[in-house]
Structure formats: C-alpha cells, structure tokens
C-alpha cells in the first residue's frame, strides 16, 4: 500500500491512537463537510480530513486540548470551525476519519456514517464546481461531463459514482452503518445531526446541537468563501448553496434520462425519486476487462487490492452494467 494510503490509517495524535468512526462520502459535492463541521463544533476530532496533511495546522496544548494554527489556508470555506487561533477541547471518543475511500481501504472502525446526496444533483454540483475552477473545457455540457472519464479511471464520472455507492451499500451493516442524506440536512439540520450523533454515541445538549448547526450553515460557508476570495487565498468561490433538486430544475428531459437512468437501484435504496427508465446500452467490452481496468485504477491510488478479496468481488458484482467510458483509454 502506498504511503499516501497508509497516512490516513491512523490519526497520529496523542490521546487519539486510532479512528473510531468513518465519515464516508463520494468524491463529488455531497454536503459531508457540513456533518464534519458540526462534529468539530461538538468537540469531536476530525484529523486529516479527506486525507489532507494537517499535522502542521495544530498545536498541542496538552491532553486533548489543541489550538488551530493553520492560518487562512482555504480549509475554513469547507470547515468553518477551523479558525486560526481557535482552541478545541476534544473528546477522547469518537475520533472521526472523513474520507472518500472504498470499503476496506483503511483499518475498520466500529461504525460508519455514509453521507449521500441524490447522485444526479451531486453530479450537477460537481459539473458546476468544475466550471468555476476552470477544471474542464468551458464548452463541456452536463451530459458530456457525466460521460467523461473520472480522473485516471477508465469508467465515466457517473459510473464511478454509481459503483462507489453500490459497493458501499453492500458493505454497510445496518447495526454499524448509518446513512445521512444531504436533502434531510437541508430540510431539518437539527434532526439530521441528532440522528447521526446518536448513532455515533455522542452526547450533547440541545443548545450545543443548535449552536453546531448555526456555525455550520450554508450562509456561514458563503461568508467565509467570499472572505477568502477577497483576501486572495482562493481564486474563486465554490459554495453556491443551491437547494435540492437542482438538476431537475435546470436539465431537460433528455439530459435527465441520459444521466438519471443509471441510478435506478441507488435511488430506490436511498429513497429518491426514481429516474425515467432507458434502454440498456450494448456492452462493448467484457465484464472481466472492465473489472481489471477498475482494479488497476484503484491500485494506482494506493488501495491494496486482493484479486480474490471482498472488495474485488464486490466491484465485479456491482459493475455488471458498467462499461469503459467512450473516451477512456482501454490499453
């Protein structure tokens, strides 16, 4: 396993020898940072968020007390709790690992919080963010974006998201896994946080929960995002704060069919409006070829893949209708 992958195996913090809880989300805008920030506000440690090296950003004050000394580094527009000079008195447990990793990529924790969003909305938000960051050609429309390869993976962005969610659905145990939906957080943030914290075994007063929600609001994020842009820390803002259902409001029927039809089983699982059905596309490559390509791409990210192990088997089963992206290299 690569040094990068191993880096996120443990917190490497005095008083927190290991992670107790995984906060998992797909690698598209989902709102998981909202829950991570609420947990920070409740005194729960979230070391190395999403694999970042934050060791120089914290000063130990002894015991479980730490001061954030990261300055204006851009992280506060995602986690506004991280204000330079702020002191935290963290709880001994839980210690949360926030990541976009696949099941079994890191040592197991006692429970998992899976944060999800309607995959069609998540892809639309990813497209809008990529446009703001000039990360894609300006002429690339939403459907073309969803059909394009996901970074170095040989499958499309929409199929990568589909496969990630399917594999995590298989991995979650009802006793140790809890699903938090973006739509529920936007509708009822206090109730959504209470459900997640109860599952994680976190005691907090109603006043503390209300304060955590207020400190993690979209409005708070927008203010911080603009501030960082004004002082030159970031070149552009990324927080739009659109309510759920954006892809339905802005995409025509054809775009909704071409993207949404892929997620019928996921929408049924997560309780989202079912997409319109579409004819199955003819597979151009064998299931074995696609499976090998996905495992190779995962290996390049540092994930240790046992070809006979659980993750490889789950990916094979969950990729039955997935083919190589049209523009991806299959060599």
Tab-separated table of C-alpha atoms in Angstrom:
chain	number	residue	atom	x	y	z
A	1	UNK	CA	0.000	0.000	0.000
A	2	UNK	CA	1.263	3.483	-0.806
A	3	UNK	CA	2.495	5.925	1.816
A	4	UNK	CA	-0.425	8.191	0.939
A	5	UNK	CA	-2.981	5.490	1.720
A	6	UNK	CA	-1.215	4.442	4.915
A	7	UNK	CA	-1.083	8.076	6.020
A	8	UNK	CA	-4.834	8.042	6.639
A	9	UNK	CA	-4.857	4.758	8.542
A	10	UNK	CA	-4.353	6.425	11.938
A	11	UNK	CA	-4.725	9.935	13.419
A	12	UNK	CA	-1.143	10.099	14.744
A	13	UNK	CA	-2.358	12.296	17.603
A	14	UNK	CA	-1.677	11.970	21.316
A	15	UNK	CA	-4.848	10.784	23.023
A	16	UNK	CA	-6.299	9.501	19.734
A	17	UNK	CA	-4.436	6.296	18.870
A	18	UNK	CA	-6.963	5.206	16.251
A	19	UNK	CA	-10.097	6.275	14.419
A	20	UNK	CA	-13.406	5.094	15.881
A	21	UNK	CA	-15.840	6.291	13.207
A	22	UNK	CA	-15.656	6.592	9.423
A	23	UNK	CA	-17.455	9.505	7.778
A	24	UNK	CA	-17.645	8.402	4.145
A	25	UNK	CA	-18.880	10.326	1.118
A	26	UNK	CA	-18.456	10.011	-2.649
A	27	UNK	CA	-15.870	12.177	-4.373
A	28	UNK	CA	-18.485	14.663	-5.588
A	29	UNK	CA	-20.033	17.574	-3.645
A	30	UNK	CA	-22.351	15.870	-1.169
A	31	UNK	CA	-22.503	18.062	1.935
A	32	UNK	CA	-20.486	15.701	4.150
A	33	UNK	CA	-18.358	18.664	5.263
A	34	UNK	CA	-21.475	20.006	6.997
A	35	UNK	CA	-21.594	16.961	9.262
A	36	UNK	CA	-17.812	17.030	9.794
A	37	UNK	CA	-18.002	20.672	10.865
A	38	UNK	CA	-20.919	20.010	13.199
A	39	UNK	CA	-18.888	17.253	14.829
A	40	UNK	CA	-15.914	19.588	15.271
A	41	UNK	CA	-18.240	22.111	16.905
A	42	UNK	CA	-19.372	19.362	19.287
A	43	UNK	CA	-15.780	18.647	20.309
A	44	UNK	CA	-15.264	15.590	18.098
A	45	UNK	CA	-11.852	15.357	16.450
A	46	UNK	CA	-11.671	15.009	12.652
A	47	UNK	CA	-7.942	14.611	11.986
A	48	UNK	CA	-6.533	14.648	8.430
A	49	UNK	CA	-9.862	15.480	6.758
A	50	UNK	CA	-10.161	13.777	3.374
A	51	UNK	CA	-6.550	12.667	3.502
A	52	UNK	CA	-5.040	16.130	3.907
A	53	UNK	CA	-1.848	16.568	5.887
A	54	UNK	CA	-2.957	18.880	8.702
A	55	UNK	CA	-0.209	17.998	11.190
A	56	UNK	CA	1.371	21.463	10.932
A	57	UNK	CA	-2.038	23.104	11.441
A	58	UNK	CA	-2.413	22.071	15.075
A	59	UNK	CA	-0.562	22.973	18.262
A	60	UNK	CA	-0.924	20.556	21.168
A	61	UNK	CA	-1.782	22.276	24.444
A	62	UNK	CA	-1.576	19.075	26.453
A	63	UNK	CA	-4.049	16.251	26.840
A	64	UNK	CA	-6.914	16.559	24.389
A	65	UNK	CA	-6.593	20.337	24.026
A	66	UNK	CA	-5.346	21.742	20.742
A	67	UNK	CA	-5.098	25.126	19.069
A	68	UNK	CA	-5.673	25.524	15.338
A	69	UNK	CA	-2.708	27.396	13.845
A	70	UNK	CA	-3.298	26.752	10.161
A	71	UNK	CA	-3.899	30.396	9.302
A	72	UNK	CA	-6.007	31.258	6.257
A	73	UNK	CA	-5.221	28.181	4.188
A	74	UNK	CA	-8.564	27.676	2.444
A	75	UNK	CA	-9.914	24.883	4.618
A	76	UNK	CA	-12.265	27.189	6.516
A	77	UNK	CA	-14.566	27.547	3.497
A	78	UNK	CA	-15.209	23.805	3.850
A	79	UNK	CA	-14.862	23.518	7.634
A	80	UNK	CA	-15.557	26.975	9.082
A	81	UNK	CA	-14.783	25.685	12.586
A	82	UNK	CA	-11.101	25.819	11.619
A	83	UNK	CA	-10.422	29.433	12.532
A	84	UNK	CA	-6.830	30.403	13.134
A	85	UNK	CA	-6.110	30.590	16.862
A	86	UNK	CA	-9.232	28.726	17.952
A	87	UNK	CA	-8.780	26.257	20.796
A	88	UNK	CA	-10.528	22.893	20.963
A	89	UNK	CA	-11.022	20.546	23.904
A	90	UNK	CA	-11.683	17.321	22.036
A	91	UNK	CA	-13.468	14.271	23.351
A	92	UNK	CA	-11.498	11.072	23.791
A	93	UNK	CA	-14.064	9.306	21.609
A	94	UNK	CA	-15.138	9.179	18.919
A	95	UNK	CA	-12.285	10.110	16.619
A	96	UNK	CA	-13.633	10.559	13.086
A	97	UNK	CA	-11.905	9.771	9.798
A	98	UNK	CA	-13.551	11.728	6.957
A	99	UNK	CA	-12.766	10.307	3.528
A	100	UNK	CA	-13.895	9.270	0.050
A	101	UNK	CA	-12.287	5.826	0.272
A	102	UNK	CA	-13.739	2.466	-0.729
A	103	UNK	CA	-14.645	-0.173	1.867
A	104	UNK	CA	-11.625	-1.963	3.368
A	105	UNK	CA	-9.188	0.682	2.122
A	106	UNK	CA	-8.363	1.582	5.742
A	107	UNK	CA	-8.463	-0.326	9.046
A	108	UNK	CA	-12.023	-0.940	10.149
A	109	UNK	CA	-13.739	1.323	12.668
A	110	UNK	CA	-16.620	0.443	14.959
A	111	UNK	CA	-19.186	2.191	12.760
A	112	UNK	CA	-19.648	4.120	9.534
A	113	UNK	CA	-21.554	7.301	8.740
A	114	UNK	CA	-22.254	7.337	4.996
A	115	UNK	CA	-23.187	10.799	3.745
A	116	UNK	CA	-25.055	10.808	0.442
A	117	UNK	CA	-26.852	13.127	-1.931
A	118	UNK	CA	-29.169	12.444	-4.845
A	119	UNK	CA	-26.482	11.267	-7.310
A	120	UNK	CA	-27.956	13.363	-10.115
A	121	UNK	CA	-27.760	16.516	-8.030
A	122	UNK	CA	-24.268	15.571	-6.835
A	123	UNK	CA	-23.058	15.239	-10.428
A	124	UNK	CA	-24.683	18.530	-11.396
A	125	UNK	CA	-22.964	20.261	-8.485
A	126	UNK	CA	-19.644	18.646	-9.462
A	127	UNK	CA	-20.087	19.978	-13.011
A	128	UNK	CA	-20.805	23.494	-11.755
A	129	UNK	CA	-17.825	23.417	-9.379
A	130	UNK	CA	-15.512	22.166	-12.122
A	131	UNK	CA	-16.648	25.038	-14.343
A	132	UNK	CA	-15.961	27.585	-11.601
A	133	UNK	CA	-12.494	26.173	-11.078
A	134	UNK	CA	-11.779	26.042	-14.833
A	135	UNK	CA	-11.100	22.333	-14.411
A	136	UNK	CA	-12.998	21.314	-17.565
A	137	UNK	CA	-13.352	22.788	-21.063
A	138	UNK	CA	-15.850	25.678	-20.919
A	139	UNK	CA	-17.933	24.137	-23.691
A	140	UNK	CA	-18.405	20.788	-21.906
A	141	UNK	CA	-22.075	20.419	-21.038
A	142	UNK	CA	-23.541	18.461	-18.146
A	143	UNK	CA	-24.160	15.223	-20.038
A	144	UNK	CA	-20.684	15.245	-21.576
A	145	UNK	CA	-19.188	15.914	-18.141
A	146	UNK	CA	-21.010	12.927	-16.631
A	147	UNK	CA	-19.900	10.720	-19.522
A	148	UNK	CA	-16.237	11.758	-19.342
A	149	UNK	CA	-13.679	9.553	-17.527
A	150	UNK	CA	-13.351	10.029	-13.787
A	151	UNK	CA	-9.737	11.192	-13.486
A	152	UNK	CA	-7.474	8.213	-14.316
A	153	UNK	CA	-10.301	5.661	-14.082
A	154	UNK	CA	-11.411	4.018	-17.330
A	155	UNK	CA	-15.089	4.485	-16.437
A	156	UNK	CA	-17.216	7.612	-16.565
A	157	UNK	CA	-17.867	10.015	-13.727
A	158	UNK	CA	-21.445	8.850	-13.385
A	159	UNK	CA	-20.456	5.178	-13.406
A	160	UNK	CA	-17.710	5.758	-10.840
A	161	UNK	CA	-20.282	7.348	-8.518
A	162	UNK	CA	-22.753	4.552	-9.250
A	163	UNK	CA	-20.179	1.854	-8.498
A	164	UNK	CA	-18.934	3.580	-5.329
A	165	UNK	CA	-22.455	3.789	-3.903
A	166	UNK	CA	-23.301	0.213	-4.866
A	167	UNK	CA	-20.179	-1.166	-3.200
A	168	UNK	CA	-20.788	0.834	-0.023
A	169	UNK	CA	-24.413	-0.328	0.015
A	170	UNK	CA	-23.106	-3.893	0.038
A	171	UNK	CA	-20.540	-3.093	2.748
A	172	UNK	CA	-22.858	-1.347	5.205
A	173	UNK	CA	-24.188	-3.322	8.097
A	174	UNK	CA	-27.478	-1.988	9.465
A	175	UNK	CA	-26.142	-2.296	13.001
A	176	UNK	CA	-22.918	-0.357	12.406
A	177	UNK	CA	-23.800	1.848	9.436
A	178	UNK	CA	-25.902	4.998	9.298
A	179	UNK	CA	-26.901	6.888	6.141
A	180	UNK	CA	-27.245	10.664	6.274
A	181	UNK	CA	-28.824	12.386	3.279
A	182	UNK	CA	-27.986	15.877	2.069
A	183	UNK	CA	-31.671	16.543	1.450
A	184	UNK	CA	-32.588	15.743	5.057
A	185	UNK	CA	-29.826	18.003	6.371
A	186	UNK	CA	-31.107	20.895	4.255
A	187	UNK	CA	-34.705	20.279	5.356
A	188	UNK	CA	-34.080	19.548	9.051
A	189	UNK	CA	-30.449	20.127	10.066
A	190	UNK	CA	-31.037	19.708	13.805
A	191	UNK	CA	-32.939	16.445	13.428
A	192	UNK	CA	-30.376	15.137	10.951
A	193	UNK	CA	-27.463	15.935	13.252
A	194	UNK	CA	-29.240	14.397	16.244
A	195	UNK	CA	-29.761	11.136	14.340
A	196	UNK	CA	-26.088	10.954	13.310
A	197	UNK	CA	-24.741	11.830	16.747
A	198	UNK	CA	-26.955	9.297	18.468
A	199	UNK	CA	-25.707	6.590	16.144
A	200	UNK	CA	-22.110	7.619	16.876
A	201	UNK	CA	-22.782	7.645	20.635
A	202	UNK	CA	-22.130	11.374	21.076
A	203	UNK	CA	-23.846	13.090	23.986
A	204	UNK	CA	-24.578	16.782	23.504
A	205	UNK	CA	-27.084	19.253	24.894
A	206	UNK	CA	-29.806	20.707	22.686
A	207	UNK	CA	-28.096	24.091	22.985
A	208	UNK	CA	-24.793	22.623	21.761
A	209	UNK	CA	-26.510	20.951	18.818
A	210	UNK	CA	-28.274	24.167	17.836
A	211	UNK	CA	-25.005	26.110	18.083
A	212	UNK	CA	-23.182	23.496	15.963
A	213	UNK	CA	-25.845	23.695	13.262
A	214	UNK	CA	-25.767	27.500	13.236
A	215	UNK	CA	-21.968	27.522	12.953
A	216	UNK	CA	-22.122	25.086	10.012
A	217	UNK	CA	-24.845	26.762	7.936
A	218	UNK	CA	-24.642	27.428	4.200
A	219	UNK	CA	-24.784	31.144	4.953
A	220	UNK	CA	-21.732	30.826	7.193
A	221	UNK	CA	-19.882	28.948	4.440
A	222	UNK	CA	-20.714	31.598	1.862
A	223	UNK	CA	-19.394	34.380	4.082
A	224	UNK	CA	-16.127	32.529	4.645
A	225	UNK	CA	-15.813	31.592	0.974
A	226	UNK	CA	-16.162	35.241	-0.067
A	227	UNK	CA	-13.743	36.387	2.626
A	228	UNK	CA	-11.048	34.014	1.462
A	229	UNK	CA	-11.503	35.143	-2.118
A	230	UNK	CA	-11.329	38.820	-1.148
A	231	UNK	CA	-8.008	38.355	0.677
A	232	UNK	CA	-6.564	36.317	-2.190
A	233	UNK	CA	-6.373	32.913	-0.512
A	234	UNK	CA	-8.589	31.273	-3.147
A	235	UNK	CA	-9.108	32.420	-6.752
A	236	UNK	CA	-12.858	31.836	-6.833
A	237	UNK	CA	-15.753	30.861	-4.618
A	238	UNK	CA	-17.129	27.335	-4.718
A	239	UNK	CA	-20.090	27.486	-2.311
A	240	UNK	CA	-23.351	28.000	-4.200
A	241	UNK	CA	-25.780	26.612	-1.622
A	242	UNK	CA	-28.484	25.593	-4.071
A	243	UNK	CA	-31.425	23.657	-2.583
A	244	UNK	CA	-32.045	20.017	-3.552
A	245	UNK	CA	-33.434	19.196	-6.986
A	246	UNK	CA	-31.165	21.498	-8.985
A	247	UNK	CA	-30.600	19.066	-11.836
A	248	UNK	CA	-34.373	18.727	-12.316
A	249	UNK	CA	-34.794	22.494	-12.417
A	250	UNK	CA	-32.060	23.045	-14.993
A	251	UNK	CA	-31.798	19.885	-17.119
A	252	UNK	CA	-34.163	18.992	-19.952
A	253	UNK	CA	-35.860	15.606	-20.185
A	254	UNK	CA	-33.168	14.156	-22.438
A	255	UNK	CA	-30.330	15.142	-20.087
A	256	UNK	CA	-32.237	13.779	-17.112
A	257	UNK	CA	-32.804	10.492	-18.930
A	258	UNK	CA	-29.192	10.086	-20.070
A	259	UNK	CA	-27.775	10.726	-16.613
A	260	UNK	CA	-30.518	9.736	-14.200
A	261	UNK	CA	-31.439	6.391	-15.750
A	262	UNK	CA	-28.157	4.927	-14.493
A	263	UNK	CA	-29.201	5.333	-10.842
A	264	UNK	CA	-32.483	3.461	-10.559
A	265	UNK	CA	-31.296	0.964	-7.941
A	266	UNK	CA	-29.458	3.622	-5.927
A	267	UNK	CA	-32.466	5.956	-5.907
A	268	UNK	CA	-34.649	3.096	-4.693
A	269	UNK	CA	-32.182	2.293	-1.909
A	270	UNK	CA	-31.807	5.885	-0.719
A	271	UNK	CA	-35.440	6.942	-1.174
A	272	UNK	CA	-35.005	9.371	-4.054
A	273	UNK	CA	-37.480	9.960	-6.889
A	274	UNK	CA	-36.942	7.132	-9.381
A	275	UNK	CA	-35.447	8.136	-12.728
A	276	UNK	CA	-37.063	7.509	-16.085
A	277	UNK	CA	-36.101	4.139	-17.499
A	278	UNK	CA	-33.863	3.917	-20.537
A	279	UNK	CA	-32.887	1.139	-22.910
A	280	UNK	CA	-29.798	-0.746	-21.833
A	281	UNK	CA	-26.742	0.172	-23.877
A	282	UNK	CA	-24.812	-2.565	-25.635
A	283	UNK	CA	-21.615	-3.507	-23.802
A	284	UNK	CA	-18.505	-3.002	-25.939
A	285	UNK	CA	-16.067	-4.641	-23.531
A	286	UNK	CA	-16.284	-7.732	-21.392
A	287	UNK	CA	-17.136	-7.543	-17.730
A	288	UNK	CA	-13.715	-9.018	-16.959
A	289	UNK	CA	-11.938	-6.290	-18.933
A	290	UNK	CA	-13.811	-3.520	-17.170
A	291	UNK	CA	-13.219	-5.134	-13.782
A	292	UNK	CA	-9.488	-5.385	-14.432
A	293	UNK	CA	-9.371	-1.752	-15.524
A	294	UNK	CA	-11.127	-0.570	-12.372
A	295	UNK	CA	-8.857	-2.598	-10.088
A	296	UNK	CA	-5.788	-1.256	-11.882
A	297	UNK	CA	-7.000	2.331	-11.423
A	298	UNK	CA	-7.714	1.714	-7.735
A	299	UNK	CA	-4.254	0.236	-7.287
A	300	UNK	CA	-2.725	3.442	-8.633
A	301	UNK	CA	-4.420	5.377	-5.818
A	302	UNK	CA	-2.686	3.185	-3.234
A	303	UNK	CA	-5.583	0.864	-2.427
A	304	UNK	CA	-4.268	-2.650	-1.806
A	305	UNK	CA	-6.402	-4.913	-3.976
A	306	UNK	CA	-6.553	-8.640	-3.357
A	307	UNK	CA	-7.965	-10.056	-6.586
A	308	UNK	CA	-9.671	-12.785	-4.544
A	309	UNK	CA	-10.750	-10.474	-1.721
A	310	UNK	CA	-14.071	-8.943	-0.713
A	311	UNK	CA	-13.602	-5.556	-2.439
A	312	UNK	CA	-12.568	-7.056	-5.783
A	313	UNK	CA	-15.535	-9.418	-5.668
A	314	UNK	CA	-17.969	-6.639	-4.723
A	315	UNK	CA	-16.738	-4.425	-7.555
A	316	UNK	CA	-17.156	-7.292	-10.035
A	317	UNK	CA	-20.737	-7.925	-8.896
A	318	UNK	CA	-21.686	-4.234	-8.778
A	319	UNK	CA	-20.218	-3.385	-12.190
A	320	UNK	CA	-22.382	-5.749	-14.203
A	321	UNK	CA	-23.852	-2.950	-16.376
A	322	UNK	CA	-20.781	-0.662	-16.416
A	323	UNK	CA	-18.547	-0.328	-19.479
A	324	UNK	CA	-15.426	1.680	-20.241
A	325	UNK	CA	-16.037	5.381	-20.803
A	326	UNK	CA	-16.154	6.122	-24.512
A	327	UNK	CA	-13.178	8.485	-24.405
A	328	UNK	CA	-11.130	6.479	-21.909
A	329	UNK	CA	-8.027	4.575	-22.863
A	330	UNK	CA	-8.520	0.827	-22.627
A	331	UNK	CA	-4.951	-0.123	-23.456
